[in-house]
């Protein structure tokens, strides 16, 4: 048993109560890794109390339910945080009060937190890392667990287009062979869209601005979302659908959360590295998939200018 897997497993064994958290604004990978790990620990240790915590998103209810927790046992419980590189995005109150924290993540490292960190930047997803922990320890797996982990891997690789290695395929083949996954059903859950999102996609396609360097962006305000019947998370759900536009290298979707006075920016790239730019504006992510949250309109304007410039520089270097 590899040292990191053994360490994680031994920490899990020690605690009767375990909370599993992930980042705010969850996606299928954060859900899949969180819920998959919860069910694996419960299946292996039926007497443990294991809770998946954070704000729920109705879009991902096909993956399972989160636990509603109002008070936390900071002194006696173990906290495991998946798919989250920085402290400010952990979706649990006062998480640093926990005496013991395990971090499992595939993003470039931002903050150090916890006594145990399992970080592997070249992994496809947090779900892949959780699967590796399960496969390399005595933690149990099942069709339900494997389904959530597969959904997380599929989503974060955009159907194995990005961040996919031979190891990813080897692990996925184990899931398919051992647990007879219903691949079609999983894809329907991850990729099916309500009519409102299809209409929103049409609006974005007709209004997106593209400059001469290959940078594209669109701002979707609340009035548009309300008129179409979509919610604030809808643009982020469809950003990968704009990956194959010949004239576009980098694209950004901007939404405004008026209730919290917050701009959300989702950014994708087909070449230029963008996470270093995002980190300058208190954001972050992967080289080609990042995001920023800010209350400042000036930050948005400066960010858009830098993204355009990185496209310009990339084109010059490619000539």
PDB file of C-alpha atoms in Angstrom:
ATOM      1  CA  UNK A   1       0.000   0.000   0.000  1.00  0.00           C
ATOM      2  CA  UNK A   2       1.509   3.339  -1.118  1.00  0.00           C
ATOM      3  CA  UNK A   3       2.331   5.642   1.819  1.00  0.00           C
ATOM      4  CA  UNK A   4      -0.193   8.359   0.945  1.00  0.00           C
ATOM      5  CA  UNK A   5      -3.000   5.824   0.454  1.00  0.00           C
ATOM      6  CA  UNK A   6      -2.051   4.081   3.691  1.00  0.00           C
ATOM      7  CA  UNK A   7      -1.959   7.397   5.549  1.00  0.00           C
ATOM      8  CA  UNK A   8      -5.398   8.441   4.282  1.00  0.00           C
ATOM      9  CA  UNK A   9      -6.890   5.031   5.063  1.00  0.00           C
ATOM     10  CA  UNK A  10      -5.418   4.966   8.575  1.00  0.00           C
ATOM     11  CA  UNK A  11      -6.764   8.459   9.304  1.00  0.00           C
ATOM     12  CA  UNK A  12     -10.225   7.389   8.144  1.00  0.00           C
ATOM     13  CA  UNK A  13     -10.032   4.326  10.402  1.00  0.00           C
ATOM     14  CA  UNK A  14      -9.298   6.480  13.464  1.00  0.00           C
ATOM     15  CA  UNK A  15     -12.445   8.607  13.442  1.00  0.00           C
ATOM     16  CA  UNK A  16     -16.014   7.694  14.267  1.00  0.00           C
ATOM     17  CA  UNK A  17     -17.352  10.890  12.686  1.00  0.00           C
ATOM     18  CA  UNK A  18     -16.192  12.177   9.291  1.00  0.00           C
ATOM     19  CA  UNK A  19     -17.316  15.161   7.216  1.00  0.00           C
ATOM     20  CA  UNK A  20     -16.522  15.423   3.512  1.00  0.00           C
ATOM     21  CA  UNK A  21     -16.578  18.886   1.936  1.00  0.00           C
ATOM     22  CA  UNK A  22     -15.742  20.392  -1.467  1.00  0.00           C
ATOM     23  CA  UNK A  23     -15.683  23.765  -3.167  1.00  0.00           C
ATOM     24  CA  UNK A  24     -18.487  26.296  -3.466  1.00  0.00           C
ATOM     25  CA  UNK A  25     -20.275  26.257  -6.804  1.00  0.00           C
ATOM     26  CA  UNK A  26     -19.966  22.467  -7.152  1.00  0.00           C
ATOM     27  CA  UNK A  27     -19.645  20.562 -10.422  1.00  0.00           C
ATOM     28  CA  UNK A  28     -20.066  16.829 -11.151  1.00  0.00           C
ATOM     29  CA  UNK A  29     -16.451  16.094 -10.197  1.00  0.00           C
ATOM     30  CA  UNK A  30     -16.743  17.696  -6.775  1.00  0.00           C
ATOM     31  CA  UNK A  31     -20.085  15.948  -6.249  1.00  0.00           C
ATOM     32  CA  UNK A  32     -18.817  12.621  -7.587  1.00  0.00           C
ATOM     33  CA  UNK A  33     -15.660  12.567  -5.491  1.00  0.00           C
ATOM     34  CA  UNK A  34     -17.489  13.747  -2.375  1.00  0.00           C
ATOM     35  CA  UNK A  35     -20.456  11.373  -2.581  1.00  0.00           C
ATOM     36  CA  UNK A  36     -18.360   8.477  -3.883  1.00  0.00           C
ATOM     37  CA  UNK A  37     -15.964   8.758  -0.959  1.00  0.00           C
ATOM     38  CA  UNK A  38     -18.819   9.091   1.546  1.00  0.00           C
ATOM     39  CA  UNK A  39     -20.488   5.908   0.336  1.00  0.00           C
ATOM     40  CA  UNK A  40     -17.202   4.002   0.185  1.00  0.00           C
ATOM     41  CA  UNK A  41     -16.369   4.840   3.808  1.00  0.00           C
ATOM     42  CA  UNK A  42     -19.905   3.976   4.949  1.00  0.00           C
ATOM     43  CA  UNK A  43     -19.809   0.683   3.048  1.00  0.00           C
ATOM     44  CA  UNK A  44     -16.424  -0.215   4.544  1.00  0.00           C
ATOM     45  CA  UNK A  45     -17.166   1.014   8.075  1.00  0.00           C
ATOM     46  CA  UNK A  46     -20.936   0.765   8.702  1.00  0.00           C
ATOM     47  CA  UNK A  47     -20.623   2.070  12.267  1.00  0.00           C
ATOM     48  CA  UNK A  48     -19.030   5.374  11.291  1.00  0.00           C
ATOM     49  CA  UNK A  49     -20.995   8.603  10.891  1.00  0.00           C
ATOM     50  CA  UNK A  50     -20.072  10.023   7.486  1.00  0.00           C
ATOM     51  CA  UNK A  51     -21.564  13.215   6.081  1.00  0.00           C
ATOM     52  CA  UNK A  52     -21.240  14.957   2.716  1.00  0.00           C
ATOM     53  CA  UNK A  53     -21.736  18.667   3.381  1.00  0.00           C
ATOM     54  CA  UNK A  54     -22.149  21.903   1.456  1.00  0.00           C
ATOM     55  CA  UNK A  55     -24.750  23.731  -0.602  1.00  0.00           C
ATOM     56  CA  UNK A  56     -26.754  21.377  -2.791  1.00  0.00           C
ATOM     57  CA  UNK A  57     -27.469  21.941  -6.495  1.00  0.00           C
ATOM     58  CA  UNK A  58     -30.674  20.479  -7.905  1.00  0.00           C
ATOM     59  CA  UNK A  59     -29.025  19.832 -11.279  1.00  0.00           C
ATOM     60  CA  UNK A  60     -26.866  17.113  -9.718  1.00  0.00           C
ATOM     61  CA  UNK A  61     -29.511  15.402  -7.616  1.00  0.00           C
ATOM     62  CA  UNK A  62     -29.176  12.330  -9.844  1.00  0.00           C
ATOM     63  CA  UNK A  63     -25.838  11.712  -8.125  1.00  0.00           C
ATOM     64  CA  UNK A  64     -27.308  11.558  -4.622  1.00  0.00           C
ATOM     65  CA  UNK A  65     -28.251  13.753  -1.683  1.00  0.00           C
ATOM     66  CA  UNK A  66     -26.033  15.795   0.571  1.00  0.00           C
ATOM     67  CA  UNK A  67     -26.426  15.709   4.350  1.00  0.00           C
ATOM     68  CA  UNK A  68     -28.020  18.646   6.154  1.00  0.00           C
ATOM     69  CA  UNK A  69     -25.732  19.526   9.044  1.00  0.00           C
ATOM     70  CA  UNK A  70     -26.285  22.517  11.321  1.00  0.00           C
ATOM     71  CA  UNK A  71     -23.488  21.991  13.851  1.00  0.00           C
ATOM     72  CA  UNK A  72     -20.069  20.432  13.418  1.00  0.00           C
ATOM     73  CA  UNK A  73     -17.940  18.420  15.812  1.00  0.00           C
ATOM     74  CA  UNK A  74     -14.715  20.351  15.212  1.00  0.00           C
ATOM     75  CA  UNK A  75     -12.874  18.740  18.125  1.00  0.00           C
ATOM     76  CA  UNK A  76     -13.503  15.056  17.517  1.00  0.00           C
ATOM     77  CA  UNK A  77     -14.255  14.637  13.795  1.00  0.00           C
ATOM     78  CA  UNK A  78     -12.132  14.269  10.666  1.00  0.00           C
ATOM     79  CA  UNK A  79     -12.701  16.636   7.745  1.00  0.00           C
ATOM     80  CA  UNK A  80     -11.837  15.545   4.195  1.00  0.00           C
ATOM     81  CA  UNK A  81     -11.844  18.296   1.558  1.00  0.00           C
ATOM     82  CA  UNK A  82     -11.949  17.211  -2.086  1.00  0.00           C
ATOM     83  CA  UNK A  83     -11.438  19.127  -5.333  1.00  0.00           C
ATOM     84  CA  UNK A  84     -10.537  22.431  -3.636  1.00  0.00           C
ATOM     85  CA  UNK A  85      -7.110  24.111  -3.841  1.00  0.00           C
ATOM     86  CA  UNK A  86      -7.767  27.249  -1.780  1.00  0.00           C
ATOM     87  CA  UNK A  87      -9.196  27.989   1.649  1.00  0.00           C
ATOM     88  CA  UNK A  88     -11.704  30.632   0.607  1.00  0.00           C
ATOM     89  CA  UNK A  89     -13.612  28.204  -1.622  1.00  0.00           C
ATOM     90  CA  UNK A  90     -14.147  25.397   0.911  1.00  0.00           C
ATOM     91  CA  UNK A  91     -17.921  25.104   1.347  1.00  0.00           C
ATOM     92  CA  UNK A  92     -18.134  24.530   5.095  1.00  0.00           C
ATOM     93  CA  UNK A  93     -18.265  26.984   7.977  1.00  0.00           C
ATOM     94  CA  UNK A  94     -15.034  27.617   9.878  1.00  0.00           C
ATOM     95  CA  UNK A  95     -13.435  24.536   8.385  1.00  0.00           C
ATOM     96  CA  UNK A  96      -9.983  25.395   9.766  1.00  0.00           C
ATOM     97  CA  UNK A  97     -11.288  24.727  13.285  1.00  0.00           C
ATOM     98  CA  UNK A  98     -11.145  20.977  12.599  1.00  0.00           C
ATOM     99  CA  UNK A  99      -8.208  19.364  14.372  1.00  0.00           C
ATOM    100  CA  UNK A 100      -7.491  17.043  11.463  1.00  0.00           C
ATOM    101  CA  UNK A 101      -8.040  17.718   7.767  1.00  0.00           C
ATOM    102  CA  UNK A 102      -7.233  15.630   4.693  1.00  0.00           C
ATOM    103  CA  UNK A 103      -7.019  17.401   1.342  1.00  0.00           C
ATOM    104  CA  UNK A 104      -7.504  15.457  -1.921  1.00  0.00           C
ATOM    105  CA  UNK A 105      -7.129  17.637  -4.996  1.00  0.00           C
ATOM    106  CA  UNK A 106      -5.961  17.752  -8.614  1.00  0.00           C
ATOM    107  CA  UNK A 107      -5.626  21.533  -9.025  1.00  0.00           C
ATOM    108  CA  UNK A 108      -2.343  23.456  -8.886  1.00  0.00           C
ATOM    109  CA  UNK A 109      -1.604  24.089  -5.223  1.00  0.00           C
ATOM    110  CA  UNK A 110      -2.806  27.419  -3.849  1.00  0.00           C
ATOM    111  CA  UNK A 111      -3.140  27.060  -0.062  1.00  0.00           C
ATOM    112  CA  UNK A 112      -1.781  24.527   2.368  1.00  0.00           C
ATOM    113  CA  UNK A 113      -4.382  23.270   4.793  1.00  0.00           C
ATOM    114  CA  UNK A 114      -4.782  20.049   6.674  1.00  0.00           C
ATOM    115  CA  UNK A 115      -2.378  17.538   8.133  1.00  0.00           C
ATOM    116  CA  UNK A 116      -2.480  15.265   5.076  1.00  0.00           C
ATOM    117  CA  UNK A 117      -2.442  16.491   1.470  1.00  0.00           C
ATOM    118  CA  UNK A 118      -2.844  14.270  -1.569  1.00  0.00           C
ATOM    119  CA  UNK A 119      -2.345  16.595  -4.552  1.00  0.00           C
ATOM    120  CA  UNK A 120      -1.705  15.341  -8.080  1.00  0.00           C
ATOM    121  CA  UNK A 121      -1.966  18.062 -10.711  1.00  0.00           C
ATOM    122  CA  UNK A 122      -1.751  15.699 -13.667  1.00  0.00           C
ATOM    123  CA  UNK A 123      -4.756  13.677 -12.525  1.00  0.00           C
ATOM    124  CA  UNK A 124      -7.900  14.110 -14.585  1.00  0.00           C
ATOM    125  CA  UNK A 125     -10.124  14.879 -11.618  1.00  0.00           C
ATOM    126  CA  UNK A 126     -10.654  14.599  -7.884  1.00  0.00           C
ATOM    127  CA  UNK A 127     -12.865  11.602  -8.667  1.00  0.00           C
ATOM    128  CA  UNK A 128      -9.866   9.829 -10.220  1.00  0.00           C
ATOM    129  CA  UNK A 129      -7.844  10.458  -7.058  1.00  0.00           C
ATOM    130  CA  UNK A 130     -10.626   9.156  -4.806  1.00  0.00           C
ATOM    131  CA  UNK A 131     -10.863   6.086  -7.033  1.00  0.00           C
ATOM    132  CA  UNK A 132      -7.119   5.532  -6.645  1.00  0.00           C
ATOM    133  CA  UNK A 133      -7.448   5.744  -2.855  1.00  0.00           C
ATOM    134  CA  UNK A 134     -10.224   3.143  -2.971  1.00  0.00           C
ATOM    135  CA  UNK A 135      -8.353   0.832  -5.359  1.00  0.00           C
ATOM    136  CA  UNK A 136      -5.164   0.993  -3.293  1.00  0.00           C
ATOM    137  CA  UNK A 137      -6.667   0.454   0.169  1.00  0.00           C
ATOM    138  CA  UNK A 138      -9.284  -1.726   1.824  1.00  0.00           C
ATOM    139  CA  UNK A 139     -12.015   0.816   1.115  1.00  0.00           C
ATOM    140  CA  UNK A 140     -14.914  -0.823  -0.694  1.00  0.00           C
ATOM    141  CA  UNK A 141     -16.472   0.046  -4.022  1.00  0.00           C
ATOM    142  CA  UNK A 142     -19.909  -0.600  -5.511  1.00  0.00           C
ATOM    143  CA  UNK A 143     -21.921   0.171  -8.627  1.00  0.00           C
ATOM    144  CA  UNK A 144     -23.359   3.307  -6.968  1.00  0.00           C
ATOM    145  CA  UNK A 145     -19.920   4.560  -5.936  1.00  0.00           C
ATOM    146  CA  UNK A 146     -18.355   3.692  -9.290  1.00  0.00           C
ATOM    147  CA  UNK A 147     -21.175   5.502 -11.118  1.00  0.00           C
ATOM    148  CA  UNK A 148     -20.520   8.761  -9.260  1.00  0.00           C
ATOM    149  CA  UNK A 149     -16.758   8.529  -9.731  1.00  0.00           C
ATOM    150  CA  UNK A 150     -17.159   7.794 -13.450  1.00  0.00           C
ATOM    151  CA  UNK A 151     -19.526  10.770 -13.809  1.00  0.00           C
ATOM    152  CA  UNK A 152     -16.957  12.999 -12.103  1.00  0.00           C
ATOM    153  CA  UNK A 153     -14.139  11.824 -14.370  1.00  0.00           C
ATOM    154  CA  UNK A 154     -16.241  12.135 -17.543  1.00  0.00           C
ATOM    155  CA  UNK A 155     -17.343  15.654 -16.632  1.00  0.00           C
ATOM    156  CA  UNK A 156     -13.947  17.068 -15.649  1.00  0.00           C
ATOM    157  CA  UNK A 157     -12.270  15.644 -18.759  1.00  0.00           C
ATOM    158  CA  UNK A 158     -15.180  16.766 -20.970  1.00  0.00           C
ATOM    159  CA  UNK A 159     -15.684  13.188 -22.193  1.00  0.00           C
ATOM    160  CA  UNK A 160     -11.957  12.377 -22.072  1.00  0.00           C
ATOM    161  CA  UNK A 161     -10.892  15.343 -24.221  1.00  0.00           C
ATOM    162  CA  UNK A 162      -8.758  17.063 -21.548  1.00  0.00           C
ATOM    163  CA  UNK A 163      -6.359  16.027 -18.755  1.00  0.00           C
ATOM    164  CA  UNK A 164      -6.720  12.388 -19.756  1.00  0.00           C
ATOM    165  CA  UNK A 165      -3.852   9.913 -19.404  1.00  0.00           C
ATOM    166  CA  UNK A 166      -3.447   6.185 -19.964  1.00  0.00           C
ATOM    167  CA  UNK A 167      -3.871   5.804 -16.195  1.00  0.00           C
ATOM    168  CA  UNK A 168      -7.263   7.529 -16.432  1.00  0.00           C
ATOM    169  CA  UNK A 169      -8.403   5.017 -19.052  1.00  0.00           C
ATOM    170  CA  UNK A 170      -7.019   2.095 -17.051  1.00  0.00           C
ATOM    171  CA  UNK A 171      -8.949   3.163 -13.962  1.00  0.00           C
ATOM    172  CA  UNK A 172     -12.136   3.784 -15.945  1.00  0.00           C
ATOM    173  CA  UNK A 173     -11.862   0.362 -17.570  1.00  0.00           C
ATOM    174  CA  UNK A 174     -11.794  -1.190 -14.091  1.00  0.00           C
ATOM    175  CA  UNK A 175     -15.032   0.608 -13.201  1.00  0.00           C
ATOM    176  CA  UNK A 176     -16.776  -0.470 -16.402  1.00  0.00           C
ATOM    177  CA  UNK A 177     -15.615  -4.080 -16.193  1.00  0.00           C
ATOM    178  CA  UNK A 178     -16.182  -4.689 -12.471  1.00  0.00           C
ATOM    179  CA  UNK A 179     -19.379  -2.712 -11.910  1.00  0.00           C
ATOM    180  CA  UNK A 180     -21.177  -2.932 -15.279  1.00  0.00           C
ATOM    181  CA  UNK A 181     -21.897   0.773 -15.415  1.00  0.00           C
ATOM    182  CA  UNK A 182     -24.852   2.119 -17.369  1.00  0.00           C
ATOM    183  CA  UNK A 183     -22.785   4.523 -19.473  1.00  0.00           C
ATOM    184  CA  UNK A 184     -25.739   5.918 -21.405  1.00  0.00           C
ATOM    185  CA  UNK A 185     -27.624   6.724 -18.201  1.00  0.00           C
ATOM    186  CA  UNK A 186     -24.578   8.448 -16.691  1.00  0.00           C
ATOM    187  CA  UNK A 187     -24.113  10.616 -19.789  1.00  0.00           C
ATOM    188  CA  UNK A 188     -27.778  11.583 -19.743  1.00  0.00           C
ATOM    189  CA  UNK A 189     -27.426  12.704 -16.141  1.00  0.00           C
ATOM    190  CA  UNK A 190     -24.267  14.730 -16.767  1.00  0.00           C
ATOM    191  CA  UNK A 191     -25.117  16.254 -20.148  1.00  0.00           C
ATOM    192  CA  UNK A 192     -28.897  16.522 -20.474  1.00  0.00           C
ATOM    193  CA  UNK A 193     -30.136  20.124 -20.376  1.00  0.00           C
ATOM    194  CA  UNK A 194     -33.461  21.838 -19.716  1.00  0.00           C
ATOM    195  CA  UNK A 195     -34.968  23.781 -22.611  1.00  0.00           C
ATOM    196  CA  UNK A 196     -34.082  27.048 -20.831  1.00  0.00           C
ATOM    197  CA  UNK A 197     -30.356  26.244 -21.141  1.00  0.00           C
ATOM    198  CA  UNK A 198     -30.679  25.445 -24.838  1.00  0.00           C
ATOM    199  CA  UNK A 199     -32.364  28.825 -25.356  1.00  0.00           C
ATOM    200  CA  UNK A 200     -29.646  30.499 -23.315  1.00  0.00           C
ATOM    201  CA  UNK A 201     -27.025  28.806 -25.483  1.00  0.00           C
ATOM    202  CA  UNK A 202     -28.645  30.393 -28.520  1.00  0.00           C
ATOM    203  CA  UNK A 203     -28.546  33.808 -26.855  1.00  0.00           C
ATOM    204  CA  UNK A 204     -24.868  33.421 -25.969  1.00  0.00           C
ATOM    205  CA  UNK A 205     -23.970  32.245 -29.477  1.00  0.00           C
ATOM    206  CA  UNK A 206     -25.672  35.274 -31.028  1.00  0.00           C
ATOM    207  CA  UNK A 207     -24.205  37.886 -28.646  1.00  0.00           C
ATOM    208  CA  UNK A 208     -20.702  36.631 -27.844  1.00  0.00           C
ATOM    209  CA  UNK A 209     -17.968  39.138 -28.709  1.00  0.00           C
ATOM    210  CA  UNK A 210     -14.815  37.890 -30.444  1.00  0.00           C
ATOM    211  CA  UNK A 211     -11.749  40.096 -30.943  1.00  0.00           C
ATOM    212  CA  UNK A 212      -9.056  39.805 -33.619  1.00  0.00           C
ATOM    213  CA  UNK A 213      -6.740  37.885 -31.296  1.00  0.00           C
ATOM    214  CA  UNK A 214      -9.190  35.059 -30.654  1.00  0.00           C
ATOM    215  CA  UNK A 215     -10.526  36.142 -27.281  1.00  0.00           C
ATOM    216  CA  UNK A 216     -14.299  35.851 -26.840  1.00  0.00           C
ATOM    217  CA  UNK A 217     -16.536  36.837 -23.968  1.00  0.00           C
ATOM    218  CA  UNK A 218     -20.171  37.333 -23.136  1.00  0.00           C
ATOM    219  CA  UNK A 219     -21.912  38.914 -20.166  1.00  0.00           C
ATOM    220  CA  UNK A 220     -25.226  37.365 -19.206  1.00  0.00           C
ATOM    221  CA  UNK A 221     -27.292  39.594 -16.936  1.00  0.00           C
ATOM    222  CA  UNK A 222     -30.105  38.560 -14.629  1.00  0.00           C
ATOM    223  CA  UNK A 223     -32.814  40.011 -16.871  1.00  0.00           C
ATOM    224  CA  UNK A 224     -31.769  37.678 -19.686  1.00  0.00           C
ATOM    225  CA  UNK A 225     -31.636  34.687 -17.356  1.00  0.00           C
ATOM    226  CA  UNK A 226     -35.088  35.517 -15.958  1.00  0.00           C
ATOM    227  CA  UNK A 227     -36.653  36.010 -19.387  1.00  0.00           C
ATOM    228  CA  UNK A 228     -35.307  32.649 -20.539  1.00  0.00           C
ATOM    229  CA  UNK A 229     -36.092  30.887 -17.263  1.00  0.00           C
ATOM    230  CA  UNK A 230     -32.492  29.857 -16.525  1.00  0.00           C
ATOM    231  CA  UNK A 231     -30.607  30.229 -13.239  1.00  0.00           C
ATOM    232  CA  UNK A 232     -27.230  31.811 -12.463  1.00  0.00           C
ATOM    233  CA  UNK A 233     -25.354  28.533 -12.759  1.00  0.00           C
ATOM    234  CA  UNK A 234     -26.585  27.849 -16.308  1.00  0.00           C
ATOM    235  CA  UNK A 235     -23.796  29.686 -18.219  1.00  0.00           C
ATOM    236  CA  UNK A 236     -21.078  27.779 -16.353  1.00  0.00           C
ATOM    237  CA  UNK A 237     -22.816  24.505 -17.224  1.00  0.00           C
ATOM    238  CA  UNK A 238     -22.475  25.141 -20.952  1.00  0.00           C
ATOM    239  CA  UNK A 239     -19.093  26.833 -21.275  1.00  0.00           C
ATOM    240  CA  UNK A 240     -17.416  23.646 -22.580  1.00  0.00           C
ATOM    241  CA  UNK A 241     -19.951  23.540 -25.426  1.00  0.00           C
ATOM    242  CA  UNK A 242     -18.088  26.449 -27.059  1.00  0.00           C
ATOM    243  CA  UNK A 243     -14.810  24.560 -27.320  1.00  0.00           C
ATOM    244  CA  UNK A 244     -14.758  24.016 -31.078  1.00  0.00           C
ATOM    245  CA  UNK A 245     -15.071  27.514 -32.550  1.00  0.00           C
ATOM    246  CA  UNK A 246     -12.242  27.976 -35.062  1.00  0.00           C
ATOM    247  CA  UNK A 247     -11.812  31.694 -34.419  1.00  0.00           C
ATOM    248  CA  UNK A 248     -11.664  31.425 -30.616  1.00  0.00           C
ATOM    249  CA  UNK A 249      -8.658  30.578 -28.425  1.00  0.00           C
ATOM    250  CA  UNK A 250      -9.911  31.767 -25.028  1.00  0.00           C
ATOM    251  CA  UNK A 251     -13.483  32.455 -23.980  1.00  0.00           C
ATOM    252  CA  UNK A 252     -15.097  33.784 -20.811  1.00  0.00           C
ATOM    253  CA  UNK A 253     -18.671  33.806 -19.533  1.00  0.00           C
ATOM    254  CA  UNK A 254     -19.526  36.511 -17.007  1.00  0.00           C
ATOM    255  CA  UNK A 255     -22.595  36.476 -14.769  1.00  0.00           C
ATOM    256  CA  UNK A 256     -23.641  38.772 -11.935  1.00  0.00           C
ATOM    257  CA  UNK A 257     -25.057  37.530  -8.650  1.00  0.00           C
ATOM    258  CA  UNK A 258     -26.893  40.676  -7.577  1.00  0.00           C
ATOM    259  CA  UNK A 259     -27.989  39.220  -4.251  1.00  0.00           C
ATOM    260  CA  UNK A 260     -24.373  38.782  -3.139  1.00  0.00           C
ATOM    261  CA  UNK A 261     -22.973  41.647  -5.257  1.00  0.00           C
ATOM    262  CA  UNK A 262     -20.656  39.201  -6.999  1.00  0.00           C
ATOM    263  CA  UNK A 263     -19.362  38.686 -10.522  1.00  0.00           C
ATOM    264  CA  UNK A 264     -18.633  35.111 -11.581  1.00  0.00           C
ATOM    265  CA  UNK A 265     -16.282  34.531 -14.506  1.00  0.00           C
ATOM    266  CA  UNK A 266     -15.759  31.101 -16.076  1.00  0.00           C
ATOM    267  CA  UNK A 267     -12.789  30.911 -18.457  1.00  0.00           C
ATOM    268  CA  UNK A 268     -11.682  28.223 -20.914  1.00  0.00           C
ATOM    269  CA  UNK A 269      -8.760  27.999 -23.343  1.00  0.00           C
ATOM    270  CA  UNK A 270      -7.630  25.992 -26.349  1.00  0.00           C
ATOM    271  CA  UNK A 271      -3.978  26.924 -26.029  1.00  0.00           C
ATOM    272  CA  UNK A 272      -2.966  29.930 -23.917  1.00  0.00           C
ATOM    273  CA  UNK A 273      -2.377  29.225 -20.224  1.00  0.00           C
ATOM    274  CA  UNK A 274      -5.058  31.065 -18.240  1.00  0.00           C
ATOM    275  CA  UNK A 275      -4.844  29.937 -14.618  1.00  0.00           C
ATOM    276  CA  UNK A 276      -1.887  32.211 -13.903  1.00  0.00           C
ATOM    277  CA  UNK A 277      -3.966  35.196 -15.040  1.00  0.00           C
ATOM    278  CA  UNK A 278      -6.966  34.044 -13.012  1.00  0.00           C
ATOM    279  CA  UNK A 279      -4.806  33.709  -9.892  1.00  0.00           C
ATOM    280  CA  UNK A 280      -3.774  37.385 -10.204  1.00  0.00           C
ATOM    281  CA  UNK A 281      -7.430  38.272  -9.660  1.00  0.00           C
ATOM    282  CA  UNK A 282      -8.031  35.953  -6.688  1.00  0.00           C
ATOM    283  CA  UNK A 283      -9.189  33.139  -8.934  1.00  0.00           C
ATOM    284  CA  UNK A 284      -7.526  29.982 -10.153  1.00  0.00           C
ATOM    285  CA  UNK A 285      -7.988  26.552 -11.638  1.00  0.00           C
ATOM    286  CA  UNK A 286      -6.289  24.511 -14.335  1.00  0.00           C
ATOM    287  CA  UNK A 287      -4.090  25.723 -17.198  1.00  0.00           C
ATOM    288  CA  UNK A 288      -7.020  25.676 -19.612  1.00  0.00           C
ATOM    289  CA  UNK A 289     -10.038  25.867 -17.310  1.00  0.00           C
ATOM    290  CA  UNK A 290     -10.206  28.540 -14.632  1.00  0.00           C
ATOM    291  CA  UNK A 291     -12.508  30.988 -12.906  1.00  0.00           C
ATOM    292  CA  UNK A 292     -12.645  34.251 -10.998  1.00  0.00           C
ATOM    293  CA  UNK A 293     -15.120  35.681  -8.475  1.00  0.00           C
ATOM    294  CA  UNK A 294     -15.045  39.361  -7.615  1.00  0.00           C
ATOM    295  CA  UNK A 295     -17.209  42.242  -6.439  1.00  0.00           C
ATOM    296  CA  UNK A 296     -15.242  44.743  -8.566  1.00  0.00           C
ATOM    297  CA  UNK A 297     -16.244  45.786 -12.071  1.00  0.00           C
ATOM    298  CA  UNK A 298     -12.712  47.134 -12.558  1.00  0.00           C
ATOM    299  CA  UNK A 299     -11.312  43.661 -11.919  1.00  0.00           C
ATOM    300  CA  UNK A 300     -13.579  42.303 -14.674  1.00  0.00           C
ATOM    301  CA  UNK A 301     -12.417  44.941 -17.142  1.00  0.00           C
ATOM    302  CA  UNK A 302      -8.739  44.357 -16.319  1.00  0.00           C
ATOM    303  CA  UNK A 303      -9.174  40.586 -16.519  1.00  0.00           C
ATOM    304  CA  UNK A 304     -10.760  40.772 -19.982  1.00  0.00           C
ATOM    305  CA  UNK A 305      -7.876  42.944 -21.233  1.00  0.00           C
ATOM    306  CA  UNK A 306      -5.292  40.457 -19.941  1.00  0.00           C
ATOM    307  CA  UNK A 307      -7.088  37.512 -21.511  1.00  0.00           C
ATOM    308  CA  UNK A 308      -7.127  39.301 -24.840  1.00  0.00           C
ATOM    309  CA  UNK A 309      -3.409  40.040 -24.484  1.00  0.00           C
ATOM    310  CA  UNK A 310      -2.519  36.438 -23.709  1.00  0.00           C
ATOM    311  CA  UNK A 311      -4.282  35.449 -26.932  1.00  0.00           C
ATOM    312  CA  UNK A 312      -2.326  38.085 -28.843  1.00  0.00           C
ATOM    313  CA  UNK A 313       0.971  36.865 -27.382  1.00  0.00           C
ATOM    314  CA  UNK A 314       0.062  33.242 -28.064  1.00  0.00           C
ATOM    315  CA  UNK A 315      -0.696  33.987 -31.707  1.00  0.00           C
ATOM    316  CA  UNK A 316       2.605  35.840 -32.146  1.00  0.00           C
ATOM    317  CA  UNK A 317       4.562  32.962 -30.619  1.00  0.00           C
ATOM    318  CA  UNK A 318       2.775  30.473 -32.890  1.00  0.00           C
ATOM    319  CA  UNK A 319       3.564  32.336 -36.095  1.00  0.00           C
TER     320      UNK A 319
END
